Short mmCIF file of C-alpha atoms in Angstrom, two decimals:
data_model
loop_
_atom_site.label_atom_id
_atom_site.label_comp_id
_atom_site.label_asym_id
_atom_site.label_seq_id
_atom_site.Cartn_x
_atom_site.Cartn_y
_atom_site.Cartn_z
CA MET D 4 -35.43 -76.19 -7.48
CA THR D 5 -31.77 -76.99 -7.17
CA ASP D 6 -29.08 -74.39 -7.55
CA SER D 7 -28.16 -75.62 -10.96
CA GLU D 8 -31.75 -75.48 -12.16
CA LEU D 9 -31.98 -71.95 -10.86
CA ILE D 10 -28.78 -71.06 -12.66
CA THR D 11 -30.00 -72.55 -15.89
CA ASN D 12 -33.28 -70.71 -15.63
CA ALA D 13 -31.62 -67.47 -14.65
CA ALA D 14 -29.26 -67.80 -17.58
CA GLY D 15 -32.30 -68.25 -19.77
CA GLY D 16 -33.65 -64.92 -18.64
CA ASP D 17 -35.84 -65.95 -15.72
CA ASP D 18 -35.40 -63.10 -13.27
CA SER D 19 -37.31 -64.75 -10.48
CA ALA D 20 -34.86 -67.64 -10.61
CA PHE D 21 -32.05 -65.15 -10.35
CA GLU D 22 -33.71 -63.52 -7.39
CA GLN D 23 -33.85 -66.84 -5.65
CA LEU D 24 -30.16 -67.31 -6.25
CA VAL D 25 -29.54 -63.93 -4.69
CA LYS D 26 -31.49 -64.98 -1.64
CA ILE D 27 -29.56 -68.20 -1.34
CA TYR D 28 -26.17 -66.55 -1.50
CA GLU D 29 -26.73 -63.07 -0.11
CA LYS D 30 -25.80 -63.90 3.44
CA ARG D 31 -22.49 -65.49 2.58
CA VAL D 32 -21.62 -62.85 0.03
CA TYR D 33 -22.47 -60.08 2.44
CA THR D 34 -20.45 -61.71 5.19
CA ILE D 35 -17.31 -61.81 3.08
CA ALA D 36 -17.79 -58.23 1.98
CA PHE D 37 -18.46 -57.10 5.50
CA ARG D 38 -15.48 -58.89 6.98
CA MET D 39 -13.21 -57.61 4.26
CA THR D 40 -14.30 -54.00 4.33
CA GLY D 41 -15.22 -53.70 7.97
CA ASN D 42 -18.21 -51.51 7.37
CA PRO D 43 -21.80 -52.18 6.43
CA ASP D 44 -22.16 -49.54 3.71
CA ASP D 45 -19.26 -50.74 1.62
CA ALA D 46 -20.24 -54.32 2.30
CA PHE D 47 -23.70 -53.57 0.97
CA ASP D 48 -22.41 -51.84 -2.15
CA ILE D 49 -19.91 -54.56 -2.91
CA SER D 50 -22.43 -57.33 -2.45
CA GLN D 51 -24.97 -55.63 -4.64
CA GLU D 52 -22.42 -54.96 -7.32
CA ALA D 53 -21.27 -58.57 -7.19
CA PHE D 54 -24.76 -59.84 -7.91
CA LEU D 55 -25.22 -57.32 -10.69
CA ARG D 56 -22.06 -58.55 -12.34
CA VAL D 57 -23.19 -62.09 -12.00
CA TYR D 58 -26.47 -61.15 -13.57
CA ARG D 59 -24.80 -59.50 -16.53
CA SER D 60 -22.69 -62.53 -17.27
CA ILE D 61 -24.79 -65.42 -16.12
CA GLY D 62 -25.67 -66.19 -19.71
CA SER D 63 -22.07 -67.11 -20.31
CA PHE D 64 -21.59 -69.01 -17.08
CA LYS D 65 -20.55 -72.54 -17.67
CA GLY D 66 -20.99 -75.37 -15.29
CA ASP D 67 -17.38 -76.46 -15.35
CA SER D 68 -16.71 -74.08 -12.54
CA LYS D 69 -18.99 -74.02 -9.56
CA PHE D 70 -21.40 -71.15 -9.40
CA SER D 71 -20.35 -70.36 -5.86
CA THR D 72 -16.65 -70.16 -6.70
CA TRP D 73 -17.43 -67.91 -9.60
CA LEU D 74 -19.53 -65.68 -7.40
CA TYR D 75 -16.94 -65.52 -4.63
CA ARG D 76 -14.25 -64.68 -7.12
CA ILE D 77 -16.24 -61.67 -8.17
CA VAL D 78 -16.81 -60.65 -4.58
CA SER D 79 -13.20 -61.20 -3.76
CA ASN D 80 -12.02 -59.09 -6.69
CA LEU D 81 -14.36 -56.31 -5.65
CA CYS D 82 -12.98 -56.45 -2.13
CA ILE D 83 -9.41 -56.27 -3.42
CA ASP D 84 -10.32 -53.21 -5.45
CA TYR D 85 -11.93 -51.72 -2.44
CA SER D 86 -8.89 -52.18 -0.27
CA ARG D 87 -6.65 -50.70 -2.95
CA LYS D 88 -8.83 -47.68 -3.31
CA SER D 89 -9.31 -47.08 0.32
CA LYS D 90 -5.71 -47.91 1.13
CA LYS D 91 -6.87 -49.98 4.00
CA ILE D 92 -4.10 -52.43 3.71
CA SER D 93 -4.48 -54.46 6.80
CA THR D 94 -6.54 -52.66 9.33
CA VAL D 95 -10.24 -52.99 9.34
CA PRO D 96 -12.22 -51.24 12.00
CA LEU D 97 -13.93 -53.58 14.31
CA VAL D 98 -17.64 -53.27 14.11
CA VAL D 99 -19.61 -55.66 16.15
CA THR D 100 -22.97 -55.96 14.54
CA ARG D 101 -24.65 -58.39 16.78
CA ASP D 102 -27.60 -56.28 17.75
CA GLU D 103 -27.54 -55.39 21.37
CA ASP D 104 -23.83 -55.96 21.79
CA GLU D 105 -22.97 -53.04 19.65
CA ASP D 106 -21.58 -50.74 22.27
CA GLU D 107 -19.44 -53.27 24.02
CA VAL D 108 -15.86 -52.36 23.46
CA ASP D 109 -13.98 -54.12 26.18
CA ILE D 110 -13.68 -57.77 25.49
CA PRO D 111 -13.52 -59.52 28.85
CA ASP D 112 -10.38 -61.46 29.52
CA THR D 113 -11.96 -64.85 29.49
CA ARG D 114 -9.41 -67.55 29.87
CA PHE D 115 -9.78 -70.45 27.56
CA ASP D 116 -10.84 -73.49 29.45
CA PRO D 117 -11.21 -76.65 27.41
CA ASP D 118 -13.46 -78.24 30.00
CA LYS D 119 -15.92 -75.43 30.18
CA GLU D 120 -16.53 -74.50 26.62
CA LEU D 121 -16.77 -70.82 26.06
CA ASP D 122 -20.07 -69.40 25.22
CA ARG D 123 -20.19 -69.70 21.47
CA ARG D 124 -21.27 -66.18 20.83
CA GLU D 125 -18.61 -64.84 23.08
CA LEU D 126 -16.03 -66.86 21.27
CA ALA D 127 -17.37 -65.79 17.92
CA ARG D 128 -17.03 -62.18 18.96
CA ASN D 129 -13.46 -62.76 20.03
CA ILE D 130 -12.71 -64.42 16.73
CA GLU D 131 -14.40 -61.59 14.94
CA GLN D 132 -12.08 -59.14 16.57
CA ALA D 133 -9.01 -61.24 15.97
CA LEU D 134 -10.00 -61.75 12.36
CA SER D 135 -10.14 -58.02 11.80
CA LYS D 136 -6.49 -57.82 12.80
CA LEU D 137 -5.31 -60.20 10.14
CA SER D 138 -3.92 -59.17 6.79
CA ASN D 139 -6.38 -59.10 3.91
CA GLU D 140 -4.85 -62.23 2.43
CA HIS D 141 -5.16 -64.19 5.64
CA ARG D 142 -8.61 -62.93 6.41
CA GLU D 143 -9.89 -63.62 2.94
CA ILE D 144 -8.65 -67.15 2.81
CA LEU D 145 -10.07 -67.97 6.23
CA LEU D 146 -13.43 -66.58 5.21
CA LEU D 147 -13.49 -68.65 2.07
CA ARG D 148 -12.57 -71.73 4.02
CA GLU D 149 -14.51 -71.29 7.24
CA ILE D 150 -17.51 -69.23 6.23
CA GLU D 151 -18.04 -70.38 2.69
CA GLY D 152 -16.79 -73.87 3.35
CA LEU D 153 -14.87 -74.05 0.11
CA SER D 154 -12.43 -76.85 -0.52
CA TYR D 155 -8.78 -76.06 -1.16
CA GLU D 156 -9.31 -76.64 -4.84
CA GLU D 157 -12.22 -74.24 -4.93
CA ILE D 158 -10.27 -71.64 -3.00
CA SER D 159 -7.53 -72.02 -5.52
CA GLU D 160 -10.05 -71.28 -8.25
CA VAL D 161 -11.38 -68.25 -6.48
CA THR D 162 -8.06 -66.71 -5.58
CA ALA D 163 -5.99 -67.95 -8.51
CA LEU D 164 -3.45 -69.22 -6.00
CA GLU D 165 -1.52 -72.43 -6.39
CA ALA D 166 -2.81 -75.37 -4.40
CA GLY D 167 0.31 -75.41 -2.25
CA THR D 168 -0.05 -71.74 -1.47
CA VAL D 169 -3.67 -72.21 -0.46
CA LYS D 170 -2.67 -74.96 1.93
CA SER D 171 0.09 -73.04 3.62
CA ARG D 172 -1.77 -69.76 3.65
CA ILE D 173 -4.74 -71.26 5.44
CA PHE D 174 -2.39 -72.72 7.98
CA ARG D 175 -0.57 -69.39 8.45
CA ALA D 176 -3.88 -67.61 8.75
CA ARG D 177 -4.98 -69.96 11.51
CA GLN D 178 -1.74 -69.40 13.34
CA LYS D 179 -2.11 -65.65 13.03
CA LEU D 180 -5.67 -65.87 14.24
CA ARG D 181 -4.55 -67.87 17.21
CA GLU D 182 -1.79 -65.39 17.96
CA ALA D 183 -4.25 -62.53 17.78
CA LEU D 184 -6.55 -64.33 20.22
CA ILE D 185 -3.64 -64.91 22.54
CA ARG D 186 -2.66 -61.25 22.37
CA ASN D 187 -6.19 -60.28 23.25
CA GLY D 188 -6.12 -62.66 26.15
CA ASN D 189 -8.94 -64.69 24.69
CA ILE D 190 -7.03 -67.93 24.79
CA PRO D 191 -4.00 -68.72 26.86
CA ASP D 192 -0.56 -69.01 25.45
CA ASP D 193 0.58 -72.22 27.02
CA PHE D 194 3.66 -72.43 24.93
CA PRO D 195 5.31 -69.08 25.03
CA SER D 196 8.52 -70.38 23.51
CA LYS D 197 6.85 -71.82 20.46
CA ASN D 198 8.34 -71.24 17.04
CA SER D 199 10.66 -68.67 18.39
CA LYS D 200 14.17 -69.23 17.22
CA GLY D 201 15.83 -72.40 16.33
CA GLU D 202 13.01 -74.20 14.63
CA ARG D 203 12.84 -74.67 10.94
CA LEU D 204 9.94 -75.94 8.87
CA MET V 16 17.11 -76.24 20.40
CA LYS V 17 14.79 -77.73 22.90
CA GLY V 18 15.32 -81.38 23.50
CA LEU V 19 11.70 -82.34 23.15
CA GLY V 20 12.22 -84.91 20.48
CA ASN V 21 9.22 -84.76 18.20
CA SER V 22 8.27 -81.28 19.08
CA GLY V 23 11.04 -79.92 16.90
CA ASN V 24 8.68 -80.60 14.03
CA CYS V 25 5.61 -79.09 15.56
CA GLU V 26 5.32 -76.48 12.85
CA TYR V 27 5.04 -79.27 10.33
CA PHE V 28 2.47 -81.12 12.38
CA SER V 29 0.49 -77.96 12.96
CA GLU V 30 0.12 -77.71 9.24
CA LEU V 31 -1.10 -81.29 9.14
CA ILE V 32 -3.63 -80.40 11.80
CA SER V 33 -4.87 -77.62 9.61
CA LEU V 34 -5.21 -80.08 6.74
CA LYS V 35 -7.02 -82.56 8.92
CA ILE V 36 -9.56 -80.01 10.05
CA ASP V 37 -10.27 -79.15 6.45
CA GLY V 38 -10.53 -82.75 5.40
CA GLU V 39 -7.59 -82.31 3.05
CA ILE V 40 -5.14 -84.64 4.74
CA SER V 41 -3.83 -87.79 3.11
CA GLU V 42 -3.95 -91.14 4.85
CA THR V 43 -0.22 -91.27 5.29
CA GLN V 44 -0.17 -87.80 6.77
CA LEU V 45 -3.04 -88.66 9.06
CA LYS V 46 -1.21 -91.66 10.42
CA GLU V 47 1.89 -89.57 10.92
CA LEU V 48 -0.10 -86.92 12.73
CA GLU V 49 -1.90 -89.34 15.00
CA ASP V 50 1.40 -90.90 16.05
CA HIS V 51 2.79 -87.50 16.82
CA LEU V 52 -0.25 -86.33 18.76
CA GLU V 53 0.06 -89.28 21.10
CA HIS V 54 3.13 -87.88 22.69
CA CYS V 55 3.04 -84.17 21.92
CA GLU V 56 0.93 -82.09 24.20
CA LYS V 57 1.73 -78.90 22.39
CA CYS V 58 0.23 -80.22 19.17
CA ARG V 59 -2.79 -81.59 20.97
CA GLU V 60 -3.35 -78.06 22.19
CA THR V 61 -2.98 -76.73 18.66
CA MET V 62 -5.48 -79.29 17.50
CA LYS V 63 -7.90 -78.13 20.17
CA VAL V 64 -7.52 -74.47 19.31
CA PHE V 65 -7.71 -74.93 15.56
CA SER V 66 -10.79 -77.10 15.91
CA MET V 67 -12.39 -74.59 18.17
CA LEU V 68 -11.75 -71.78 15.69
CA HIS V 69 -13.10 -73.93 12.93
CA GLU V 70 -16.30 -74.77 14.75
CA ALA V 71 -16.95 -71.29 16.02
CA SER V 72 -16.56 -69.73 12.61
CA GLY V 73 -20.08 -70.65 11.63
CA GLU V 74 -21.20 -67.94 14.02
CA LEU V 75 -19.56 -65.29 11.92
CA LEU V 76 -22.23 -65.17 9.24
CA ILE V 77 -23.98 -61.84 9.04
CA ASP V 78 -27.40 -61.14 7.66
CA PRO V 79 -27.48 -58.49 4.99
CA PRO V 80 -29.87 -55.61 5.54
CA ASP V 81 -33.53 -56.25 4.83
CA GLY V 82 -34.56 -55.88 1.26
CA PHE V 83 -31.14 -56.81 -0.04
CA SER V 84 -32.39 -58.96 -2.89
CA ASP V 85 -35.04 -56.39 -3.76
CA GLY V 86 -32.26 -53.89 -4.13
CA VAL V 87 -30.39 -56.13 -6.53
CA MET V 88 -33.47 -56.80 -8.60
CA TYR V 89 -34.31 -53.12 -8.69
CA LYS V 90 -30.89 -52.24 -10.03
CA ILE V 91 -31.20 -54.98 -12.60
CA GLY V 92 -34.48 -53.49 -13.73
CA VAL V 93 -32.94 -50.05 -14.04
CA GLU V 94 -30.03 -51.39 -16.01
CA LYS V 95 -32.31 -53.27 -18.38
CA ASN V 96 -34.37 -50.21 -19.08
CA ARG V 97 -31.32 -48.16 -19.70
CA LYS V 98 -29.96 -50.68 -22.17
CA ARG V 99 -33.23 -50.89 -23.98
CA GLY V 100 -33.65 -47.19 -23.87
CA ALA V 101 -30.76 -45.76 -25.63
CA SER V 102 -27.77 -45.60 -27.77
CA ARG V 103 -27.09 -42.28 -26.17
CA PHE V 104 -24.71 -44.12 -23.93
CA LEU V 105 -22.73 -45.44 -26.82
CA PRO V 106 -20.09 -42.75 -27.01
CA ARG V 107 -18.62 -43.70 -23.70
CA LEU V 108 -18.83 -47.33 -24.46
CA ILE V 109 -16.28 -47.48 -27.21
CA PRO V 110 -13.54 -49.15 -25.43
CA LEU V 111 -9.93 -49.57 -26.14
CA ALA V 112 -10.49 -52.96 -24.66
CA ALA V 113 -12.86 -53.73 -27.44
CA ILE V 114 -10.29 -52.77 -29.95
CA ALA V 115 -7.53 -54.77 -28.39
CA ALA V 116 -9.91 -57.62 -28.02
CA ALA V 117 -10.91 -57.36 -31.62
CA PHE V 118 -7.31 -57.57 -32.67
CA ALA V 119 -6.73 -60.60 -30.58
CA PHE V 120 -9.76 -62.28 -31.94
CA MET V 121 -8.90 -61.60 -35.52
CA PHE V 122 -5.42 -62.78 -35.23
CA PHE V 123 -6.58 -65.99 -33.81
CA ASN V 124 -8.92 -66.58 -36.64
CA GLY V 125 -6.43 -65.68 -39.29
CA VAL V 126 -8.89 -63.28 -40.75
CA PHE V 127 -6.93 -60.29 -39.83
CA ASP V 128 -6.68 -58.67 -43.22
CA GLN V 129 -10.07 -59.69 -44.36
CA ALA V 130 -11.74 -58.24 -41.37
CA LEU V 131 -9.97 -55.00 -41.90
CA SER V 132 -10.36 -54.64 -45.61
CA SER V 133 -13.88 -55.78 -45.94
CA SER V 134 -17.03 -55.16 -44.10
CA SER V 135 -18.64 -58.33 -45.29
CA SER V 136 -18.74 -60.83 -42.54
CA ILE V 137 -16.59 -63.89 -42.71
CA THR V 138 -18.34 -65.49 -39.87
CA ASP V 139 -20.90 -64.05 -37.58
CA THR V 140 -18.39 -63.19 -34.96
CA ALA V 141 -15.88 -61.87 -37.43
CA GLY V 142 -18.55 -59.63 -38.77
CA GLU V 143 -19.11 -58.33 -35.29
CA THR V 144 -15.43 -57.71 -34.95
CA THR V 145 -15.32 -55.84 -38.20
CA ARG V 146 -18.11 -53.64 -37.16
CA LEU V 147 -16.49 -52.83 -33.89
CA LEU V 148 -13.19 -52.11 -35.42
CA GLN V 149 -14.60 -49.83 -38.01
CA GLY V 150 -16.71 -48.11 -35.49
CA ALA V 151 -13.91 -47.44 -33.13
CA PRO V 152 -11.75 -44.94 -34.97
CA SER V 153 -14.60 -42.71 -35.88
CA VAL V 154 -15.80 -42.55 -32.37
CA ALA V 155 -12.32 -41.97 -31.13
CA SER V 156 -11.90 -39.06 -33.45
CA SER V 157 -15.29 -37.67 -32.78
CA SER V 158 -14.46 -37.45 -29.16
CA GLY V 159 -10.95 -36.31 -29.92
CA SER V 160 -11.40 -32.95 -28.40
CA THR V 161 -12.48 -34.32 -25.11
CA LYS V 162 -10.56 -36.27 -22.58
CA ASP V 163 -10.87 -39.28 -24.74
CA SER V 164 -8.53 -38.26 -27.49
CA ARG V 165 -7.12 -41.66 -28.11
CA SER V 166 -6.49 -42.55 -31.67
CA VAL V 167 -6.55 -45.89 -33.23
CA GLN V 168 -4.60 -47.17 -36.15
CA PRO V 169 -6.00 -50.49 -37.00
CA ALA V 170 -5.17 -50.73 -40.64
CA ASP V 171 -1.41 -50.43 -40.82
CA GLY V 172 0.24 -53.50 -42.13
CA SER V 173 -2.95 -55.35 -42.49
CA GLN V 174 -2.03 -56.72 -45.87
CA GLU V 175 1.02 -58.51 -44.63
CA SER V 176 -0.34 -60.07 -41.58
CA ALA V 177 -2.31 -62.86 -43.11
CA SER V 178 0.79 -64.45 -44.51
CA VAL V 179 2.52 -64.53 -41.18
CA THR V 180 2.10 -67.78 -39.42
CA GLU V 181 0.63 -67.73 -36.05
CA LYS V 182 3.78 -68.83 -34.36
CA GLU V 183 6.07 -66.37 -36.04
CA ALA V 184 3.80 -63.52 -35.41
CA SER V 185 2.99 -64.39 -31.88
CA ALA V 186 6.58 -64.64 -30.90
CA ASP V 187 7.18 -61.01 -31.67
CA SER V 188 3.80 -59.60 -31.23
CA VAL V 189 3.45 -56.77 -28.87
CA LEU V 190 0.46 -54.72 -28.13
CA THR V 191 1.33 -51.43 -26.70
CA PHE V 192 -0.71 -48.77 -25.17
CA SER V 193 1.09 -45.56 -24.65
CA ASP V 194 0.36 -42.01 -23.99
CA ALA V 195 1.34 -39.63 -26.70
CA SER V 196 2.44 -37.14 -24.15
CA ASP V 197 3.70 -37.15 -20.63
CA THR V 198 0.31 -36.44 -19.28
CA GLN V 199 -2.38 -38.97 -19.05
CA GLN V 200 -4.78 -37.55 -21.56
CA PRO V 201 -3.95 -38.25 -25.17
CA ALA V 202 -3.37 -41.89 -25.41
CA GLN V 203 -2.55 -43.84 -28.46
CA PHE V 204 -3.29 -47.40 -29.01
CA SER V 205 -1.38 -49.43 -31.47
CA ALA V 206 -0.73 -53.04 -32.01
CA SER V 207 2.28 -54.38 -33.73
CA ALA V 208 4.13 -57.48 -34.58
CA ASN V 209 7.50 -57.52 -36.29
CA SER V 210 7.34 -53.81 -35.76
CA GLN V 211 5.25 -53.27 -38.86
CA GLN V 212 2.02 -55.07 -38.50
CA ASN V 213 -0.88 -54.66 -36.32
CA THR V 214 -1.60 -57.92 -34.78
CA ALA V 215 -2.54 -59.21 -31.46
CA GLY V 216 -1.80 -61.49 -28.70
CA TYR V 217 -3.11 -64.86 -29.28
CA ILE V 218 -1.05 -67.41 -27.53
CA SER V 219 -1.32 -71.01 -28.27
CA GLY V 220 1.02 -73.20 -26.38
CA TYR V 221 4.01 -71.10 -27.22
CA THR V 222 6.47 -69.95 -24.69
CA PHE V 223 6.91 -66.28 -24.36
CA SER V 224 9.84 -64.89 -22.55
CA SER V 225 8.50 -61.49 -21.89
CA VAL V 226 5.57 -60.25 -23.81
CA GLN V 227 3.53 -57.20 -23.27
CA TYR V 228 -0.09 -57.36 -23.99
CA VAL V 229 -2.69 -54.96 -23.16
CA ALA V 230 -6.37 -55.15 -23.36
CA LEU V 231 -7.27 -52.17 -21.29
CA SER V 232 -10.02 -51.76 -18.87
CA GLY V 233 -13.30 -53.52 -19.08
CA LYS V 234 -13.24 -54.63 -15.49
CA ASP V 235 -16.97 -54.84 -15.28
CA VAL V 236 -17.05 -57.66 -17.72
CA LEU V 237 -13.60 -59.03 -17.27
CA GLU V 238 -13.88 -59.64 -13.60
CA THR V 239 -16.70 -61.99 -14.19
CA ILE V 240 -14.90 -64.10 -16.71
CA GLN V 241 -13.57 -67.51 -16.11
CA TYR V 242 -9.87 -67.21 -16.55
CA SER V 243 -7.31 -69.93 -16.51
CA ASP V 244 -4.72 -67.76 -14.90
CA LYS V 245 -4.46 -64.34 -13.51
CA GLY V 246 -1.62 -62.23 -12.33
CA ILE V 247 -1.55 -58.95 -10.58
CA TYR V 248 1.25 -56.56 -11.39
CA GLY V 249 0.94 -53.44 -9.42
CA ASP V 250 -2.10 -51.76 -10.78
CA TYR V 251 -2.53 -54.19 -13.60
CA GLU V 252 -4.33 -57.41 -13.82
CA CYS V 253 -3.65 -59.97 -16.43
CA PHE V 254 -6.23 -62.52 -17.35
CA ILE V 255 -5.59 -65.47 -19.55
CA VAL V 256 -8.76 -66.72 -21.07
CA GLU V 257 -9.73 -69.40 -23.46
CA GLU V 258 -11.05 -68.64 -26.87
CA ASP V 259 -14.70 -69.27 -26.15
CA ILE V 260 -14.59 -67.05 -23.11
CA PHE V 261 -12.94 -64.43 -25.18
CA LEU V 262 -15.74 -64.63 -27.67
CA GLN V 263 -18.25 -64.17 -24.93
CA ILE V 264 -16.47 -61.07 -23.81
CA ALA V 265 -16.56 -59.82 -27.36
CA ASP V 266 -20.29 -60.29 -27.26
CA GLU V 267 -20.51 -58.08 -24.26
CA LEU V 268 -18.32 -55.33 -25.51
CA ASP V 269 -21.06 -52.82 -25.19
CA ILE V 270 -20.64 -52.82 -21.48
CA ILE V 271 -16.89 -52.66 -21.42
CA GLN V 272 -15.61 -49.24 -20.59
CA ALA V 273 -12.19 -47.77 -20.81
CA PRO V 274 -10.98 -46.02 -17.71
CA ASP V 275 -10.55 -42.29 -17.98
CA ASN V 276 -7.16 -42.44 -16.47
CA ALA V 277 -5.46 -45.32 -18.19
CA THR V 278 -1.77 -44.86 -17.82
CA ASN V 279 1.07 -45.52 -20.13
CA SER V 280 3.45 -47.77 -18.33
CA LEU V 281 3.00 -51.34 -19.25
CA PRO V 282 3.68 -54.33 -17.18
CA SER V 283 5.44 -57.24 -18.68
CA TYR V 284 4.06 -60.60 -18.01
CA GLU V 285 6.05 -63.76 -18.03
CA LEU V 286 4.17 -66.46 -19.77
CA SER V 287 5.04 -70.01 -20.42
CA GLY V 288 3.08 -72.96 -21.50
CA THR V 289 -0.19 -71.18 -21.34
CA SER V 290 -2.70 -70.92 -24.04
CA GLY V 291 -5.44 -68.50 -24.65
CA PHE V 292 -5.73 -64.79 -24.83
CA VAL V 293 -3.90 -62.54 -22.57
CA LEU V 294 -5.78 -59.58 -21.38
CA ILE V 295 -4.08 -57.07 -19.23
CA ILE V 296 -6.52 -54.84 -17.60
CA LEU V 297 -5.53 -51.43 -16.45
CA THR V 298 -7.29 -50.89 -13.23
CA ASP V 299 -8.45 -47.57 -11.99
CA LYS V 300 -6.08 -45.76 -9.76
#
């Protein structure tokens, strides 16, 4: 069954169709929640609550917005509430969940070498850490773009941001992510003078 | 200034790189970028790094704990049973949001006075509104001795309102939600237009310079709605929704809840050229 068939059936009261939708989206929803809250318990609660809210309103869901954008908007709102309540404005504790790596704290100073591609998992862990240093706004928009693969238009729907803001915020977020990786020594800063003073635009 | 010619614009080209990676670049921009990349090493490096970040991001997905979907389905089952089970939950379900929403709905339909003065239903939905509205004050008063001592005055000015055209009324209409005292407990809800009438905030293509609307709470439902615009003002969220969405919310009023600690300071929301209902939701502190 396609997503839209599942949605139609779920809206018609078919709980097993809804369960399948949960299974399709749980990983992505949980990832956003985890990356935004920085801890598995809150991520779990937020993700569960998001699906419950979807369930309550799926009867009124209309196809003119994509199901996924609708879902992510709910998740995103829940995460915003969470950060307001917990006053975690921009710091999220780094928790590396990848099984056996859990106790590794020191990230080795691996220089970025374009010829020898970094081990993907290693890189992912570095990005993970850098991501946790970003502001909520930057982290959220990167997650929507890179993890959920949403288009700019869809991101605009989810976040209620103007298209132009989406565009520039994604760009800023990437720059911040890069800067964080440079600070951590995960990639080299070949251009130390970049964007420093005189440049505009 | 560094005399590196094209590199003065590297910020601009970095943004184009970001667009390219996301497949959101226009043909003209792409051409521009490719020309620039040919002789700018710095931007080639940016391209490399941004691409690398983009590709590696797929690794960031995390599996939820086992039994995640079972957990969701279990909670759904519990919620269903609870709903089926009892009206004993009703007392805490009477929401100021419902009342504000009811006002908004009625104004839109021009059945304001009828809905208030008669319990016969004009349309199905109007009948629902009537029921809600009539139910609200009694519940409010019955719980008056508790924390929820809000009072509702729906009927004032109801006779006049039907003759007011939508535009006239909307232009001056203000819904206010204010505490009757300095503390947060006894809150009073009133809706007024032209200072006399209770009316509500339907907006239809009119420009408002600064209008206060409040719909209070109901985040559970309201966060799932499809809104055409949304603003965040401090602790408030303002949703603009279309009529049909509004009606759906009205249908789900039984799960809208007012927060215990709704406060009395109202945001003002600048609106222009929008249409629909404005709902300002007071979020929990």
